[in-house]
């Protein structure tokens, strides 16, 4: 928990594992708040390390699919955090020729259109429904396909699953 891109880059086991060529896809998520910090701080504490992680993954397998996992803002935070997270994850993906799993953007749409509880009690981490939404969004980013709802069996109500799928 709380690990930053910088910490990953400076932990040799992470970069050597990425460079092993063992992965077809790599999902990168920065510590939850860092991409929403002031631009100069993000440019020094986030962007260079995102690039280093992407480069490490491509050393081992140049065709590896790298996806940035766009997170969401705090439940009771200002709406500006969500927008900054969106902008910064899109920028990281663009700068590094990668894709984005736009979980934070989908999360915001679901919050605007329903009363499904996406947060745990701490107002930061995802509930079961929030985790489900993140998984659906990441699956879509990796495969380009939506999840088939006909076969769904899971820990959330089928009606909630259908609504989440419709937003991804």
CSV table of C-alpha atoms in Angstrom, one decimal:
chain,number,residue,atom,x,y,z
A,1,UNK,CA,0.0,0.0,0.0
A,2,UNK,CA,1.1,3.5,-0.8
A,3,UNK,CA,4.0,2.4,-3.1
A,4,UNK,CA,5.0,5.0,-5.6
A,5,UNK,CA,6.4,4.7,-9.1
A,6,UNK,CA,9.7,6.0,-7.7
A,7,UNK,CA,9.8,3.3,-5.1
A,8,UNK,CA,9.1,0.6,-7.7
A,9,UNK,CA,11.9,2.0,-10.0
A,10,UNK,CA,14.3,2.0,-7.1
A,11,UNK,CA,13.5,-1.6,-6.1
A,12,UNK,CA,15.7,-3.7,-8.4
A,13,UNK,CA,13.5,-6.7,-8.1
A,14,UNK,CA,10.6,-4.8,-9.7
A,15,UNK,CA,12.6,-3.5,-12.7
A,16,UNK,CA,14.3,-6.8,-13.3
A,17,UNK,CA,11.0,-8.6,-13.2
A,18,UNK,CA,9.5,-6.2,-15.7
A,19,UNK,CA,12.6,-6.6,-17.9
A,20,UNK,CA,12.3,-10.4,-17.8
A,21,UNK,CA,10.0,-10.5,-20.8
A,22,UNK,CA,7.5,-12.7,-18.9
A,23,UNK,CA,4.5,-10.5,-19.3
A,24,UNK,CA,2.2,-9.8,-22.2
A,25,UNK,CA,0.6,-7.0,-20.3
A,26,UNK,CA,1.6,-4.7,-17.4
A,27,UNK,CA,-0.8,-2.5,-15.4
A,28,UNK,CA,0.8,0.6,-13.8
A,29,UNK,CA,-0.9,2.5,-10.9
A,30,UNK,CA,0.8,5.4,-9.1
A,31,UNK,CA,0.2,6.0,-5.4
A,32,UNK,CA,-3.4,7.3,-5.3
A,33,UNK,CA,-2.8,11.0,-4.7
A,34,UNK,CA,0.5,11.8,-6.4
A,35,UNK,CA,-0.9,12.4,-9.9
A,36,UNK,CA,-3.3,15.0,-8.5
A,37,UNK,CA,-0.4,17.0,-6.9
A,38,UNK,CA,0.8,20.3,-8.4
A,39,UNK,CA,2.1,20.0,-12.0
A,40,UNK,CA,5.7,20.7,-11.1
A,41,UNK,CA,5.6,18.0,-8.4
A,42,UNK,CA,4.0,15.5,-10.8
A,43,UNK,CA,6.6,16.3,-13.4
A,44,UNK,CA,9.5,15.5,-11.0
A,45,UNK,CA,8.0,12.8,-8.8
A,46,UNK,CA,5.8,10.8,-11.1
A,47,UNK,CA,6.3,11.2,-14.9
A,48,UNK,CA,10.0,10.2,-15.0
A,49,UNK,CA,9.3,7.1,-13.0
A,50,UNK,CA,6.3,6.1,-15.1
A,51,UNK,CA,8.6,6.3,-18.1
A,52,UNK,CA,11.2,4.2,-16.4
A,53,UNK,CA,8.7,1.5,-15.6
A,54,UNK,CA,7.4,1.4,-19.2
A,55,UNK,CA,10.9,1.3,-20.5
A,56,UNK,CA,11.8,-1.6,-18.2
A,57,UNK,CA,8.8,-3.6,-19.3
A,58,UNK,CA,9.7,-2.9,-23.0
A,59,UNK,CA,13.3,-4.0,-22.5
A,60,UNK,CA,12.1,-7.6,-22.0
A,61,UNK,CA,9.3,-7.6,-24.5
A,62,UNK,CA,9.1,-4.6,-26.9
A,63,UNK,CA,5.5,-5.5,-27.7
A,64,UNK,CA,4.3,-5.7,-24.1
A,65,UNK,CA,0.9,-3.9,-23.6
A,66,UNK,CA,1.3,-1.3,-20.9
A,67,UNK,CA,-1.9,0.2,-19.4
A,68,UNK,CA,-2.0,3.0,-16.9
A,69,UNK,CA,-4.7,2.3,-14.2
A,70,UNK,CA,-6.5,5.7,-13.8
A,71,UNK,CA,-7.6,5.9,-10.2
A,72,UNK,CA,-10.4,8.0,-8.7
A,73,UNK,CA,-10.6,10.8,-6.2
A,74,UNK,CA,-11.8,10.6,-2.6
A,75,UNK,CA,-15.5,10.2,-1.9
A,76,UNK,CA,-15.8,13.5,-0.1
A,77,UNK,CA,-13.0,15.3,-1.8
A,78,UNK,CA,-13.3,18.0,-4.2
A,79,UNK,CA,-14.1,17.2,-7.8
A,80,UNK,CA,-10.8,18.7,-8.9
A,81,UNK,CA,-8.9,15.6,-7.8
A,82,UNK,CA,-10.8,13.4,-10.2
A,83,UNK,CA,-10.1,15.7,-13.1
A,84,UNK,CA,-6.4,16.0,-12.2
A,85,UNK,CA,-6.1,12.3,-12.0
A,86,UNK,CA,-7.7,11.9,-15.4
A,87,UNK,CA,-5.5,14.5,-17.0
A,88,UNK,CA,-2.3,13.1,-15.5
A,89,UNK,CA,-3.0,9.4,-16.4
A,90,UNK,CA,-4.0,10.4,-19.9
A,91,UNK,CA,-0.7,12.4,-20.2
A,92,UNK,CA,1.4,9.5,-18.9
A,93,UNK,CA,-0.2,7.1,-21.4
A,94,UNK,CA,0.2,9.6,-24.3
A,95,UNK,CA,3.9,10.4,-23.4
A,96,UNK,CA,4.7,6.7,-23.2
A,97,UNK,CA,2.6,5.3,-26.1
A,98,UNK,CA,0.4,3.3,-23.7
A,99,UNK,CA,-3.2,2.8,-23.1
A,100,UNK,CA,-5.3,3.9,-20.1
A,101,UNK,CA,-7.9,1.9,-18.1
A,102,UNK,CA,-10.1,4.9,-17.3
A,103,UNK,CA,-11.4,3.6,-14.0
A,104,UNK,CA,-11.6,7.0,-12.4
A,105,UNK,CA,-13.7,8.4,-15.3
A,106,UNK,CA,-16.1,5.5,-15.3
A,107,UNK,CA,-16.3,5.7,-11.5
A,108,UNK,CA,-17.3,9.3,-11.8
A,109,UNK,CA,-20.1,8.4,-14.3
A,110,UNK,CA,-21.4,5.7,-12.1
A,111,UNK,CA,-21.5,8.0,-9.1
A,112,UNK,CA,-23.4,10.6,-11.2
A,113,UNK,CA,-26.0,8.1,-12.4
A,114,UNK,CA,-26.6,5.7,-9.5
A,115,UNK,CA,-26.4,5.2,-5.8
A,116,UNK,CA,-24.2,2.2,-6.0
A,117,UNK,CA,-21.7,2.4,-3.1
A,118,UNK,CA,-18.3,2.3,-4.7
A,119,UNK,CA,-16.2,3.2,-1.6
A,120,UNK,CA,-15.4,1.4,1.6
A,121,UNK,CA,-16.1,3.3,4.8
A,122,UNK,CA,-12.8,5.1,4.6
A,123,UNK,CA,-14.0,7.1,1.5
A,124,UNK,CA,-10.9,6.1,-0.4
A,125,UNK,CA,-10.6,2.4,-1.1
A,126,UNK,CA,-13.1,0.5,-3.3
A,127,UNK,CA,-16.0,-1.5,-2.0
A,128,UNK,CA,-16.8,-4.8,-3.6
A,129,UNK,CA,-18.9,-3.0,-6.2
A,130,UNK,CA,-16.0,-0.5,-6.8
A,131,UNK,CA,-13.5,-3.3,-7.2
A,132,UNK,CA,-15.9,-5.0,-9.6
A,133,UNK,CA,-16.1,-1.8,-11.6
A,134,UNK,CA,-12.3,-1.4,-11.7
A,135,UNK,CA,-12.0,-5.0,-12.9
A,136,UNK,CA,-14.6,-4.5,-15.6
A,137,UNK,CA,-12.8,-1.4,-16.8
A,138,UNK,CA,-9.4,-3.0,-16.8
A,139,UNK,CA,-10.7,-6.0,-18.6
A,140,UNK,CA,-12.1,-3.7,-21.3
A,141,UNK,CA,-8.8,-1.8,-21.6
A,142,UNK,CA,-6.8,-5.1,-22.0
A,143,UNK,CA,-9.1,-6.9,-24.4
A,144,UNK,CA,-11.2,-4.2,-26.1
A,145,UNK,CA,-14.3,-6.3,-25.2
A,146,UNK,CA,-17.2,-5.8,-22.8
A,147,UNK,CA,-18.1,-8.4,-20.3
A,148,UNK,CA,-21.0,-10.7,-21.1
A,149,UNK,CA,-23.6,-10.2,-18.4
A,150,UNK,CA,-25.6,-13.4,-19.2
A,151,UNK,CA,-23.2,-15.6,-17.3
A,152,UNK,CA,-22.6,-13.2,-14.3
A,153,UNK,CA,-22.5,-14.8,-10.8
A,154,UNK,CA,-20.8,-12.5,-8.3
A,155,UNK,CA,-20.8,-10.8,-4.9
A,156,UNK,CA,-22.9,-7.8,-6.1
A,157,UNK,CA,-26.5,-7.7,-7.2
A,158,UNK,CA,-27.1,-8.6,-10.9
A,159,UNK,CA,-28.8,-5.3,-11.5
A,160,UNK,CA,-25.8,-3.4,-10.2
A,161,UNK,CA,-23.5,-5.5,-12.4
A,162,UNK,CA,-25.6,-4.7,-15.4
A,163,UNK,CA,-25.4,-1.0,-14.6
A,164,UNK,CA,-21.7,-1.1,-14.1
A,165,UNK,CA,-21.2,-3.0,-17.4
A,166,UNK,CA,-23.3,-0.5,-19.2
A,167,UNK,CA,-20.9,2.3,-18.1
A,168,UNK,CA,-17.6,0.6,-19.1
